[in-house]
Coordinates of C-alpha atoms and ligand atoms in Angstrom, one line a residue:
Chain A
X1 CA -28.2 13.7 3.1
X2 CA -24.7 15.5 2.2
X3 CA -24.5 16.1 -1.9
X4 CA -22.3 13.8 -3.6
X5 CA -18.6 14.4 -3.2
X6 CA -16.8 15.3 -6.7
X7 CA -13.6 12.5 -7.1
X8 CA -10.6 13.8 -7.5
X9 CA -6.8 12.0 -8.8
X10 CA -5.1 11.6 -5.7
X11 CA -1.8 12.5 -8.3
X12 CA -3.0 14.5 -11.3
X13 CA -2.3 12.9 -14.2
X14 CA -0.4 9.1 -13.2
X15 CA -3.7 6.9 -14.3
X16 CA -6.5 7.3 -16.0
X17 CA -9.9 8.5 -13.9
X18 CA -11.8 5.7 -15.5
X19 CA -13.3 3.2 -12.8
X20 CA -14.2 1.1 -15.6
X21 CA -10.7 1.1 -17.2
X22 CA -8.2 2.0 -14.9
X23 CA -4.8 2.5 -16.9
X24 CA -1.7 3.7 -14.8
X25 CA 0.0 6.3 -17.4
X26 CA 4.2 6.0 -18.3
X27 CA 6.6 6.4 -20.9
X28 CA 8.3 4.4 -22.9
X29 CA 12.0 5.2 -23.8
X30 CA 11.6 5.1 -28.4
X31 CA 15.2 4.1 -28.9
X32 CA 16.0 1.2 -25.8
X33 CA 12.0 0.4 -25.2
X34 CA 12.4 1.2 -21.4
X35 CA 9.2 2.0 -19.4
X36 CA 9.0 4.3 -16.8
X37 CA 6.3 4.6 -14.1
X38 CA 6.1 7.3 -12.7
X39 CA 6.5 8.4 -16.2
X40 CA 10.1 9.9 -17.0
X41 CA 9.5 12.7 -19.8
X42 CA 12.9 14.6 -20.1
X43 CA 15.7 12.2 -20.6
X44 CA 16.1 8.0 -21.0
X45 CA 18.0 7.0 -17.3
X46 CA 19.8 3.9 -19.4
X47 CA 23.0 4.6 -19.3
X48 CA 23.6 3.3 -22.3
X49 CA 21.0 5.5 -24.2
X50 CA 20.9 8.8 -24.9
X51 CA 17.0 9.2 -26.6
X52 CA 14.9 11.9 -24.9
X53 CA 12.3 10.7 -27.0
X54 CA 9.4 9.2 -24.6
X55 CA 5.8 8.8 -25.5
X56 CA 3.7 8.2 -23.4
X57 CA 1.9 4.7 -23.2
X58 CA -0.5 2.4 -20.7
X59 CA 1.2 0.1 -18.2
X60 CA -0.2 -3.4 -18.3
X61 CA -3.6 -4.1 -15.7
X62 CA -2.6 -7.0 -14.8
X63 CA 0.6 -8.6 -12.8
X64 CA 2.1 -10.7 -10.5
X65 CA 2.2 -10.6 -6.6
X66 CA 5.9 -10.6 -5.6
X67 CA 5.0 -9.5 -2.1
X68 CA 2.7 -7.8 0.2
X69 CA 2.9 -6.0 3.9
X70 CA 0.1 -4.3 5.8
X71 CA 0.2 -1.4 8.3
X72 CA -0.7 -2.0 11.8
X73 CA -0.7 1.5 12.7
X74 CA -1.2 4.6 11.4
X75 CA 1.4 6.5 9.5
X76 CA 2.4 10.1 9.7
X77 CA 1.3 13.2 7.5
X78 CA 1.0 13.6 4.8
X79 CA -0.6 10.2 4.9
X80 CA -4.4 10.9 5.7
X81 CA -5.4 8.5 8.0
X82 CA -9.4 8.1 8.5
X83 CA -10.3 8.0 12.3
X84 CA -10.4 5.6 13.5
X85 CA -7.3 4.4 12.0
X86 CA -7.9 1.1 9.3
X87 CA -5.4 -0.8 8.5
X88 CA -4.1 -1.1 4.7
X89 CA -1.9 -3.7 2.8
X90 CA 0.3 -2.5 0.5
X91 CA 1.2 -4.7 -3.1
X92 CA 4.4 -5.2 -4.9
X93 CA 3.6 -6.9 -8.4
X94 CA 5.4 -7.7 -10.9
X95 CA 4.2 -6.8 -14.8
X96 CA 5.6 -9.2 -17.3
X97 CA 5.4 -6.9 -20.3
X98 CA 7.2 -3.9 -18.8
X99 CA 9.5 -6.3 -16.5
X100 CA 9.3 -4.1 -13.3
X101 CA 7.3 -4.1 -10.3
X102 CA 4.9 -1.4 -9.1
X103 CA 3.8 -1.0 -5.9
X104 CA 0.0 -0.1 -4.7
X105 CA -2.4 -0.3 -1.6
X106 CA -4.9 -3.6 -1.6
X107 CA -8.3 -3.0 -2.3
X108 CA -10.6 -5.2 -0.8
X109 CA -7.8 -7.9 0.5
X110 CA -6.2 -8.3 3.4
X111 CA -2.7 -10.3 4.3
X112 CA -4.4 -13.2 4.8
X113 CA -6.1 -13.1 1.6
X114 CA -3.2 -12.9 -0.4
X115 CA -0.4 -15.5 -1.9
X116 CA 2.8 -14.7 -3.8
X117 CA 2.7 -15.3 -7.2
X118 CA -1.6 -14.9 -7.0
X119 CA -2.8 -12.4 -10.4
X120 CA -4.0 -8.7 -9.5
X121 CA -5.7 -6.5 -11.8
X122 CA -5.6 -3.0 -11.2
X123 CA -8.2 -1.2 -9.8
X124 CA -9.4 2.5 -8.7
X125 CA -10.6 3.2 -5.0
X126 CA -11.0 5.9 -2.8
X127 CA -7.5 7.0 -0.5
X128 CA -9.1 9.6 1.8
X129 CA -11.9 12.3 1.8
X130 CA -12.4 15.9 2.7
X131 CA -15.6 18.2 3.0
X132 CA -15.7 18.9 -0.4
X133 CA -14.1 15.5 -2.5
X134 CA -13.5 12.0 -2.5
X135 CA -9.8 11.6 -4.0
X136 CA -8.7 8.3 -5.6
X137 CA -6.0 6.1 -6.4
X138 CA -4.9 3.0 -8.0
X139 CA -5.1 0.3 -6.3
X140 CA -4.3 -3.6 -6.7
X141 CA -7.0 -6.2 -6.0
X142 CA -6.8 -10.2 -6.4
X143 CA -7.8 -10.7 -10.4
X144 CA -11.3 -12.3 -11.1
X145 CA -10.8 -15.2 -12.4
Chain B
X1 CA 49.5 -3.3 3.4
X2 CA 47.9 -2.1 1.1
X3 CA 48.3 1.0 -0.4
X4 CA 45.1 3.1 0.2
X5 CA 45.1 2.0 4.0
X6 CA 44.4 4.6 6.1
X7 CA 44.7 4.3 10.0
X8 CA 42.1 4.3 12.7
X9 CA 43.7 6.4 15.6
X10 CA 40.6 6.7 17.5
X11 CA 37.3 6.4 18.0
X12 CA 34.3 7.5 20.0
X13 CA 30.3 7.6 20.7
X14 CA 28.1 9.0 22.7
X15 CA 25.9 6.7 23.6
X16 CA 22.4 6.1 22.1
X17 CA 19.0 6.8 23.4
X18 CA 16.2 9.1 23.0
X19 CA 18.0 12.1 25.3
X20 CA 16.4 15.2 23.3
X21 CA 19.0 17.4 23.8
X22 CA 20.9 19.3 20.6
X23 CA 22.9 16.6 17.9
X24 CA 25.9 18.7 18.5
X25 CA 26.4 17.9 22.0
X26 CA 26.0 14.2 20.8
X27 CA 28.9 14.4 18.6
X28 CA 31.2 17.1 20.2
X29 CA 31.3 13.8 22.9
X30 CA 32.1 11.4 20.6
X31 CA 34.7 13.7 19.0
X32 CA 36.6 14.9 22.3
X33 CA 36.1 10.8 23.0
X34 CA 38.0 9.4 19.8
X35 CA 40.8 12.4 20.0
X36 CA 41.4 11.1 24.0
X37 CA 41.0 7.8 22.0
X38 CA 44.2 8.9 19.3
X39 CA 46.1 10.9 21.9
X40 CA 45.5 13.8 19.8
X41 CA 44.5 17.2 20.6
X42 CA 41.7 19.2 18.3
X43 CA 43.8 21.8 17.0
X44 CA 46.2 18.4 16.1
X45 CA 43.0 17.8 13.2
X46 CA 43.6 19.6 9.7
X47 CA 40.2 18.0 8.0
X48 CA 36.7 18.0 9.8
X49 CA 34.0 15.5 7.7
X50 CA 30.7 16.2 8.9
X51 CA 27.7 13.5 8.7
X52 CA 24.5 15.4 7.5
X53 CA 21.1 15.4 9.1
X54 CA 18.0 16.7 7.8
X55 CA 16.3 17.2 10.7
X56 CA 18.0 19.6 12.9
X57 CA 18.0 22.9 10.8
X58 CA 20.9 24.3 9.2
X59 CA 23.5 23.5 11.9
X60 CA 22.4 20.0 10.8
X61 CA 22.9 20.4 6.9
X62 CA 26.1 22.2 7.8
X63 CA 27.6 19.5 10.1
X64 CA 31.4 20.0 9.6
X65 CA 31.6 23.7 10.5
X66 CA 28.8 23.1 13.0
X67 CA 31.2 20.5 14.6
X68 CA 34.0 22.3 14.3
X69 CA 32.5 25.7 15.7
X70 CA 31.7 23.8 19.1
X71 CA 35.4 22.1 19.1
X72 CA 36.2 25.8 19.1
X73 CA 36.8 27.4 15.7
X74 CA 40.9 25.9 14.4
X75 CA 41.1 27.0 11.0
X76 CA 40.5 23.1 9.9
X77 CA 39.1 22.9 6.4
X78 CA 35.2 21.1 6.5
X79 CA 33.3 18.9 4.3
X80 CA 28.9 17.8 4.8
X81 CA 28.0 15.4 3.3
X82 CA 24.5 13.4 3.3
X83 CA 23.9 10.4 1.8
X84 CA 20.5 8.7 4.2
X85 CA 21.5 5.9 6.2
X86 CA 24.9 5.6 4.5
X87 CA 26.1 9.7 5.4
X88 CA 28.7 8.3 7.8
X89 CA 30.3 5.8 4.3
X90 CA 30.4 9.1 2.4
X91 CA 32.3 11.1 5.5
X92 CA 34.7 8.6 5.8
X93 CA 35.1 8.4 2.3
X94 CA 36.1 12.0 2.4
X95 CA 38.1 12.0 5.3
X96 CA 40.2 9.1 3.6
X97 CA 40.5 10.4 0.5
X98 CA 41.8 13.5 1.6
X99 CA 44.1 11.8 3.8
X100 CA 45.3 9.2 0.2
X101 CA 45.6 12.5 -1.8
X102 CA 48.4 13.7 0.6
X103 CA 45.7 16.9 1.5
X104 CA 46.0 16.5 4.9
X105 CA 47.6 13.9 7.9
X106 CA 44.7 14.0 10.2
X107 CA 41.0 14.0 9.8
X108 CA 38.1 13.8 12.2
X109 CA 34.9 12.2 11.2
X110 CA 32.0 12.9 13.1
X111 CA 28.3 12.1 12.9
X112 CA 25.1 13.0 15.3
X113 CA 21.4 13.1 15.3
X114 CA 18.5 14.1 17.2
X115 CA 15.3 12.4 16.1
X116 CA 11.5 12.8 16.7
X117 CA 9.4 9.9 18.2
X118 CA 7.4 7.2 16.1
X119 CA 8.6 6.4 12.5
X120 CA 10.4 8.8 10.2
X121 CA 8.2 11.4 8.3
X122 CA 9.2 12.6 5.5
X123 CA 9.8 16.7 5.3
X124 CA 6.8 18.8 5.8
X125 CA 4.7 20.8 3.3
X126 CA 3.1 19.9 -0.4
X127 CA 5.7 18.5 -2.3
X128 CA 4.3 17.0 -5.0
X129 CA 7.4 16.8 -6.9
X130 CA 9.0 14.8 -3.7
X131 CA 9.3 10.9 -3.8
X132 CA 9.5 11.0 -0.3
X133 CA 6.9 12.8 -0.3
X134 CA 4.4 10.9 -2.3
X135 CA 4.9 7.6 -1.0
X136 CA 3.5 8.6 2.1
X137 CA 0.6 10.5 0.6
X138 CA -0.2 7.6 -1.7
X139 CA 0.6 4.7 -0.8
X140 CA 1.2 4.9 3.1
X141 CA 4.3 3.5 2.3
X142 CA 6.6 4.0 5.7
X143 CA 9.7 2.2 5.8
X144 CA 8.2 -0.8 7.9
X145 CA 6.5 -1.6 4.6
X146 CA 9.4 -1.8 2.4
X147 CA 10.9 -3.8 5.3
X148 CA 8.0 -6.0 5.6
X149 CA 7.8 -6.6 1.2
X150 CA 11.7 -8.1 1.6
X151 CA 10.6 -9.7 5.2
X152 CA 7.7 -11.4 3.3
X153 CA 9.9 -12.1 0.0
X154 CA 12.4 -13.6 2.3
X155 CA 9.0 -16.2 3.2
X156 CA 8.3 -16.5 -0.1
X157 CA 11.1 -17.3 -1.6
X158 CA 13.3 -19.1 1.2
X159 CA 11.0 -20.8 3.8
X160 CA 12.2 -18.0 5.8
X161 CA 9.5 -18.1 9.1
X162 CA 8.5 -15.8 11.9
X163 CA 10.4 -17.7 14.0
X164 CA 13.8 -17.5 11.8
X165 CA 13.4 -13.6 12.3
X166 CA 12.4 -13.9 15.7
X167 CA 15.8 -15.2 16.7
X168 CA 17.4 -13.2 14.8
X169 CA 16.7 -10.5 17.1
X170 CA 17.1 -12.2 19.9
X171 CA 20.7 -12.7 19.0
X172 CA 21.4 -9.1 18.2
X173 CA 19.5 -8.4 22.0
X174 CA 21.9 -11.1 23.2
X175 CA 24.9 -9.5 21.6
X176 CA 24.4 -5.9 22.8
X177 CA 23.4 -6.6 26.7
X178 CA 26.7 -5.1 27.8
X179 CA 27.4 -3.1 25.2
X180 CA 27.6 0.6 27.3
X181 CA 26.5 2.4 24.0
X182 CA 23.6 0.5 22.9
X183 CA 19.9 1.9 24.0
X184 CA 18.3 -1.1 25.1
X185 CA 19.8 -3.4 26.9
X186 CA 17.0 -6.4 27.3
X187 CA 17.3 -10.3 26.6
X188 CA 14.4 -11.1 24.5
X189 CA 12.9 -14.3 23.7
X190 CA 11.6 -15.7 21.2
X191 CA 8.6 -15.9 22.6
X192 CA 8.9 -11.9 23.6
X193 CA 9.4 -11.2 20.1
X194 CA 6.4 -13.2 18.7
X195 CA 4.0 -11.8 21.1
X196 CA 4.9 -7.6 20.5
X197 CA 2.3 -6.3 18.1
X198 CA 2.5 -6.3 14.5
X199 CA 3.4 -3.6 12.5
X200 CA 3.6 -5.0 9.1
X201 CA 3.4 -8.0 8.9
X202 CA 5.6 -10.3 8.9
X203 CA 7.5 -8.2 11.1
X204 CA 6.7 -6.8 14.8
X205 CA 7.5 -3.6 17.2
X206 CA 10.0 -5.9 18.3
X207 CA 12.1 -6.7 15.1
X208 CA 11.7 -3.0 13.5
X209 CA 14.4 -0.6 14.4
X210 CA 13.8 2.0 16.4
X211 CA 14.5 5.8 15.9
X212 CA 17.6 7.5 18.2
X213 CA 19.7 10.1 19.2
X214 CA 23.5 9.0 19.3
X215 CA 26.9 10.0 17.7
X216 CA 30.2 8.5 17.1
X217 CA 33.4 9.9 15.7
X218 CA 36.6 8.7 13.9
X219 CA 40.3 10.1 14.6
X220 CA 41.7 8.9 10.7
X221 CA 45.0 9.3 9.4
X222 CA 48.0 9.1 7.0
X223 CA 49.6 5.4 7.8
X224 CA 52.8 7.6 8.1
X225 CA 51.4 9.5 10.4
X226 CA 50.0 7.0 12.1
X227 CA 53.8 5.1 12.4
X228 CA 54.9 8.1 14.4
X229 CA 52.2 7.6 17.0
X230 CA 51.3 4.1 17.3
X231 CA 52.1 0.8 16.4
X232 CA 49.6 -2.2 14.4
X233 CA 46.6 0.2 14.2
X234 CA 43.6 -1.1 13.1
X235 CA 43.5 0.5 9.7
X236 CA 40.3 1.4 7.1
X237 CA 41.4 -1.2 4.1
X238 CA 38.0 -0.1 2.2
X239 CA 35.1 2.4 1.5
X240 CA 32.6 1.3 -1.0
X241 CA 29.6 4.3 -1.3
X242 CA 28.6 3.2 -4.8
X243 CA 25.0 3.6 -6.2
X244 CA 22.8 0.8 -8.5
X245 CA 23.3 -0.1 -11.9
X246 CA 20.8 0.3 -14.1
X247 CA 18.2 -1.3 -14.3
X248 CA 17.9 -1.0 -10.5
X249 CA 15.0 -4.6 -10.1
X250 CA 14.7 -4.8 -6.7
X251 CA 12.0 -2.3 -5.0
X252 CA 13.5 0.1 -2.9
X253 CA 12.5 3.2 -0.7
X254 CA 11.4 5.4 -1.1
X255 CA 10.4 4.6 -4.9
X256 CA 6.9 3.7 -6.3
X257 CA 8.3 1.0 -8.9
X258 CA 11.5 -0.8 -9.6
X259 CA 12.7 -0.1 -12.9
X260 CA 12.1 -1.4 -16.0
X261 CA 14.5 -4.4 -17.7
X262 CA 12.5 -3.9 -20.6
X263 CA 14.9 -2.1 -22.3
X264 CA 18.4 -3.0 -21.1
X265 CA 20.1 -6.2 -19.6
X266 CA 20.0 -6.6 -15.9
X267 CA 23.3 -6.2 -14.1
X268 CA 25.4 -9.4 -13.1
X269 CA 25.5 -8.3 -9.8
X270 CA 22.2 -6.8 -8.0
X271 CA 22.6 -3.1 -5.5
X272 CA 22.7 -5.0 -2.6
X273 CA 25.5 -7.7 -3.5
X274 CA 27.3 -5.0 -5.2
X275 CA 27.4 -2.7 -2.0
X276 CA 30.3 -4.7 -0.3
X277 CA 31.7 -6.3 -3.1
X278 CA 33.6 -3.3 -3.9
X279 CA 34.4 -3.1 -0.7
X280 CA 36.2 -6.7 -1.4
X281 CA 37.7 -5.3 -4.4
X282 CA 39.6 -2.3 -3.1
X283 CA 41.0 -4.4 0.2
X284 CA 41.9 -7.5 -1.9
X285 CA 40.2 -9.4 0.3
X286 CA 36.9 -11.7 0.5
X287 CA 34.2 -12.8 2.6
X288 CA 36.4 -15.5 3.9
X289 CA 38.4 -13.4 5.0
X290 CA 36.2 -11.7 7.5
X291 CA 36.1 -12.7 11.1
X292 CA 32.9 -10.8 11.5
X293 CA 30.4 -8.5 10.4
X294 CA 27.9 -5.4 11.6
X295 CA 25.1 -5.5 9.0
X296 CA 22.0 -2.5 8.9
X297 CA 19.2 -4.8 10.6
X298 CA 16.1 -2.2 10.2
X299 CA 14.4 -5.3 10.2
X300 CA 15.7 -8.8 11.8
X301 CA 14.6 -10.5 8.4
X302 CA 16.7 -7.7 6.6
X303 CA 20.1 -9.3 8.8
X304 CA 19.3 -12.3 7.1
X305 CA 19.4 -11.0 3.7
X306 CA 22.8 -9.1 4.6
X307 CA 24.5 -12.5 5.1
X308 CA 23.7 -13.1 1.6
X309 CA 24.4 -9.7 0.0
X310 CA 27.7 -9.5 2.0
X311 CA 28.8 -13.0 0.9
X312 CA 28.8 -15.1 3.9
X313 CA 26.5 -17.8 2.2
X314 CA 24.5 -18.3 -0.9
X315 CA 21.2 -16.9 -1.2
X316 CA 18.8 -19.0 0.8
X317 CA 21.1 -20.3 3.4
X318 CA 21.5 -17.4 5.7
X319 CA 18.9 -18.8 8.1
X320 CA 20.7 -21.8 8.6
X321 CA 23.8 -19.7 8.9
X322 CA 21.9 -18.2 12.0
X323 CA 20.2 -21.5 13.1
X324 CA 23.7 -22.9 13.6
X325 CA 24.8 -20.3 15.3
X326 CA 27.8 -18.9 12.9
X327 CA 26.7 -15.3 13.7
X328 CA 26.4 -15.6 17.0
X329 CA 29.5 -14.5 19.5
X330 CA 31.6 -17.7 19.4
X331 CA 30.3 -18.8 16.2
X332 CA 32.1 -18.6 12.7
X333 CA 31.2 -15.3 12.1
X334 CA 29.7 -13.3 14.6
X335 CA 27.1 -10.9 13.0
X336 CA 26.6 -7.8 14.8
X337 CA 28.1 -8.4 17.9
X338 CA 27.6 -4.6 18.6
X339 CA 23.6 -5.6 18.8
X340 CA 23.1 -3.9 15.7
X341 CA 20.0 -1.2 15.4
X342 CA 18.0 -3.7 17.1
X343 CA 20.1 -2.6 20.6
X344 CA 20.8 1.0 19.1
X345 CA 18.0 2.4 16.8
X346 CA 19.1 4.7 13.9
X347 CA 20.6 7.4 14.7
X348 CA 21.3 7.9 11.0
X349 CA 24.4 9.9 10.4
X350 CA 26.4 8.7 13.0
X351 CA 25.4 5.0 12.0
X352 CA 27.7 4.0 9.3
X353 CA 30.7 5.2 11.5
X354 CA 29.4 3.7 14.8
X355 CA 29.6 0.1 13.2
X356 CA 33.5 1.3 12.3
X357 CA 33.4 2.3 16.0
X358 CA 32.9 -1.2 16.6
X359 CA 34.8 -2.8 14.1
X360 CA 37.8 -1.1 15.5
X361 CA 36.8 -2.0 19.4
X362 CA 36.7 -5.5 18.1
X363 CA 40.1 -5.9 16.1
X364 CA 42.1 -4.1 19.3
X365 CA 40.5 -6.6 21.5
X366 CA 38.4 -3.7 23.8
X367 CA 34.8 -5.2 22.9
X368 CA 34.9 -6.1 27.0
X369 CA 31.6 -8.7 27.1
X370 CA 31.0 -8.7 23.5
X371 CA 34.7 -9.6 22.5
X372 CA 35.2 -11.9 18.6
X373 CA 38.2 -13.7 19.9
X374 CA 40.9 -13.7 17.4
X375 CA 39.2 -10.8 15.5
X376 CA 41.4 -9.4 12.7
X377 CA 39.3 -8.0 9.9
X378 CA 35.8 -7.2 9.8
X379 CA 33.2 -5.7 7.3
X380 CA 29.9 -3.1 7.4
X381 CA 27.4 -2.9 5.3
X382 CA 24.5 -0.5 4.7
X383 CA 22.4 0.9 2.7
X384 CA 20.5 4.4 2.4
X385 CA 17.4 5.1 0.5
X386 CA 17.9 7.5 -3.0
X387 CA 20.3 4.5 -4.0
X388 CA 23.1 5.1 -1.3
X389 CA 25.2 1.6 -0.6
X390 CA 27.8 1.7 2.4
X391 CA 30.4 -0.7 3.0
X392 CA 33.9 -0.4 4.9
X393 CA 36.2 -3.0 6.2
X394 CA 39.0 -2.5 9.1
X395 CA 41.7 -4.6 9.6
X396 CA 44.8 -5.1 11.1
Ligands
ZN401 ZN1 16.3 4.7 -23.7

C-alpha cells in the first residue's frame, strides 16, 4: 500500500483546512460593511468609499442555489483532469448575510440531484492528486437537513 | 442628425472558419475589402484602430501597426486596444472619437484572429494571481459553465425549456444559410439540436459557440467627409463600451463570486441592461426604434436574455418573442439575421465590428438572402469578460 498522501489547499489561504469546519476566508470593508470573497485587502472597490480598512472575517456555510451547470467534457490545463475524465457540476449560491453569490464544484450531487432555491452547506473535498499530495477545495453539497 | 454621427464608408470581412493561417492575412482582407467598399485608397486613411488578440504573439497585442505594416507602412497614426469579446466596441470607439475630435477625417478599423481548437484556455504558466487563471484550476469553470448557470437561470426563473433554446438556434442556422461569411452553413432542427451531446447542461455542442478565425474591417469617417463622397450613408449614431456599477450581482466570467450588496445599494439598472442603454442615450433613440438586432449568442439561451437586456421585451417574455417569430427574418424584429456566433463562432476581436459589418449590409439593402426589408436602424450588443459591455447602433 502507497503511504498516505499529505492534503494540500488547492489556493493557500482562501478557506480554512478544517474538514470539520470548513470556513471560506474574506474581508469585510469597516466603513461600508462590504464583503469580498476572494478577500480584497488593499482598498474598498465601492465607489462611494474610500476605507482601506478590511479585516478579515468567515463567509457564511450555508446558502442558496441560484443555479448549477455540469461539464460534459474535460477542460483544458490548468484544470487537472483525472483519467478517465469525470464529470463535475459546478454551484452558484446565493449567501443571504453577505448578499453575493459564490461559485463552487458539487460534491457528491449531480444535475439531476439538484433544484434552485435547494440549501447547500459548504464542504471540503479533494480537486486532484499528484505522487506526493491530495489538494483540496471547497466545495458545495445539498445541506443535511 | 445627430451631432456625434460618424459615417460608415465601408466595410469588409474575411470570412470565418478554422483556416490556420496568420490573423493578419485575415484582416489585411477585410481591410483592402471595406476601402474597395468606401472607394478609398490606403494611403487615403490618417487613423489605423487595431482590435487586440492575445493569442497571436506581439503582432497580435500590437494590432494597429501590425495592420498597418502589411497595408504597407503610410505614416497613419495607430491605436490597440483589447477589451475580450467587446475589443472591436473599444476600436471603434477610437476610431470615432478621433474622427468627433476633428483629429483626423478617415479611420480604418480592423479586427482579426487566429484561434486554437476546443474551448478557450486561459494563458499558460502558474498564475496564481490570474482570475483567469484560477477559475480553471479550481473550479473548472470554462465559459460553457457560466453559459450554462444563465442557460439554467433562464429555466429557473422563466419556464425557459430545452426546447425554447433549441429553436433559438435553429433560427440563427436559418438566418445565416446564405450568408457567404458565416462558417457553417447547415439548417438544423430542433430535433438536431436536442440530440448533439451535452456539454453543460442545459446547453449542447450544438447551442455553444464555436471558436474561429475571421476578420472584418470598417472604413469610418467625418460626416463632412463623408458628404464629399457619398450620399445617405449609413452612419454609427452610438458606441456604448461602459463597464458595471458597483455592486456588479450578477456572476460573471471569469470571477469566482458576484459582489457583495452588503454594503452599498444595488444599481437601478443591472451590466447587462445598462450595456445598450447607453447606446440609446447617445443616439436619442429607443428599442422601438430598432428594426433589428445582432446580439452575442455564445449560448442560444444567452440570445434570449439579449432580447431582454437590449429592451425588446420585458424580462420573461423573450421566448415568446422568439415563439412568435418577431426575431425571425420577416418578423418584427429580426434578431441576428447575420446567424450570429451560432453560424460564425468567435473570432473575438473582429466580432464586435463584424455585427456593424452587418448592420451596415442590412441598412443599404446588400444583405442578398438574408435581407430586413425596410431596415433603417439597428443595434449590437456584447459583452466581454473583465466587465467589458459593447453596444453600437447604425442608422441611416
Ligand atoms: Zn467600503
Amino acid at each position: 500500500m502507497s503511504p498516505q498522501k499529505s492534503k494540500k489547499p488547492a489556493i493557500e489561504g482562501w478557506f480554512d483546512m478544517d474538514e470539520k469546519a470548513p470556513r471560506l476566508v474574506g474581508t469585510r470593508c469597516a466603513e461600508c460593511s462590504t464583503v469580498y470573497f476572494p478577500a480584497e485587502k488593499v482598498f474598498c472597490r465601492n465607489p462611494h468609499c474610500a476605507s482601506s480598512d478590511l479585516p478579515e472575517v468567515r463567509l457564511s456555510t450555508r446558502g442558496r442555489l441560484w443555479s448549477f451547470t455540469n461539464n460534459c467534457y474535460p477542460p483544458p490545463p490548468p484544470y487537472v483532469s483525472p483519467d478517465p475524465f469525470e464529470p463535475y457540476t459546478v454551484a452558484a449560491v446565493e449567501l443571504e448575510a453577505e448578499k453575493m453569490v459564490v461559485l463552487g464544484q458539487v460534491a457528491g450531487a449531480g444535475v439531476e440531484d439538484l433544484e434552485a432555491g435547494m440549501e447547500m452547506e459548504l464542504t471540503l473535498d479533494t480537486l486532484f492528486e499528484d505522487d506526493e499530495n491530495e489538494y483540496v477545495m471547497w466545495k458545495w453539497r445539498p445541506a443535511a437537513a | 442628425m445627430g451631432s456625434s454621427d460618424v459615417a460608415i464608408l465601408g466595410v469588409g470581412m474575411h470570412p470565418w472558419g478554422k483556416w490556420g493561417r496568420n490573423f493578419v492575412e485575415y484582416g489585411v482582407k477585410a481591410a483592402r475589402d471595406a476601402l474597395d467598399d468606401a472607394g478609398l485608397a490606403w494611403t487615403d486613411v490618417q487613423f489605423v484602430a487595431g482590435g487586440a488578440t492575445i493569442r497571436n504573439g506581439y503582432p497580435g497585442q500590437v494590432p494597429a501597426a501590425t495592420f498597418a505594416q502589411a497595408l504597407g507602412w503610410s505614416g497613419a497614426q495607430v491605436a490597440s486596444s483589447y477589451g475580450a469579446c467587446a475589443t472591436g466596441a473599444q476600436a471603434i470607439n477610437t476610431a470615432r472619437t478621433q474622427i468627433l475630435a476633428g483629429l483626423c477625417d478617415v479611420a480604418l478599423v480592423v479586427g482579426a484572429d487566429t484561434t486554437p481548437k476546443g474551448f478557450f484556455a486561459p494563458q499558460g504558466g502558474e498564475r496564481f494571481d490570474d482570475p483567469d487563471w484560477l477559475r480553471f484550476r479550481l473550479l473548472g469553470a470554462t465559459n460553457p459553465i457560466y453559459f450554462g448557470l444563465y442557460a439554467r437561470r433562464r429555466m429557473e426563473a422563466y419556464g425557459a425549456t430545452e426546447l425554447d433554446f433549441a429553436r433559438a438556434r435553429v433560427k440563427n442556422g436559418r438566418h445565416g444559410l446564405a450568408n457567404p461569411n458565416a462558417r457553417y452553413k447547415k439548417a438544423f432542427t430542433v430535433e438536431d439540436v436536442l440530440a448533439s451531446p451535452m456539454v453543460s447542461d442545459p446547453l449542447r455542442l450544438l447551442e455553444i459557440c464555436a471558436t474561429s478565425d475571421g476578420g472584418a474591417a470598417l472604413v469610418l469617417s467625418s460626416m463632412e467627409f463623408a458628404r464629399r463622397h457619398t450620399t445617405d450613408p449609413a452612419r454609427i449614431a452610438a458606441v456604448s463600451t461602459v463597464t458595471p456599477e458597483f455592486p456588479q450581482t450578477v456572476i460573471e466570467m471569469p470571477n469566482f463570486s458576484t459582489d457583495s450588496a452588503a454594503g452599498a445599494q444595488v444599481p437601478d439598472t443591472p451590466f447587462k441592461d445598462s450595456i445598450a442603454k447607453r447606446a440609446y442615450e447617445q443616439a436619442g433613440l429607443g428599442p422601438e426604434d430598432m428594426n433589428l438586432a445582432e446580439v452575442y449568442d455564445l449560448s442560444s439561451a444567452l440570445e434570449l436574455d439579449w432580447y431582454e437586456n437590449i429592451g425588446l421585451c420585458k424580462p420573461g417574455e423573450a421566448e415568446r418573442l422568439l415563439n412568435d417569430g418577431d426575431t425571425t427574418i420577416g418578423g418584427r424584429i429580426p434578431v441576428n439575421p447575420s446567424g450570429g456566433l451560432s453560424c460564425f463562432g468567435e473570432a473575438i476581436p473582429a466580432q464586435a465590428i463584424a455585427q456593424v459589418c452587418e448592420l451596415t449590409w442590412q441598412i443599404r439593402g446588400q444583405a442578398e438572402g438574408r435581407q430586413v426589408e425596410g431596415a433603417r436602424a439597428g443595434v449590437t450588443a456584447n459583452q466581454g469578460l473583465f466587465g467589458h459591455g459593447s453596444s453600437v447602433i447604425v442608422r441611416r
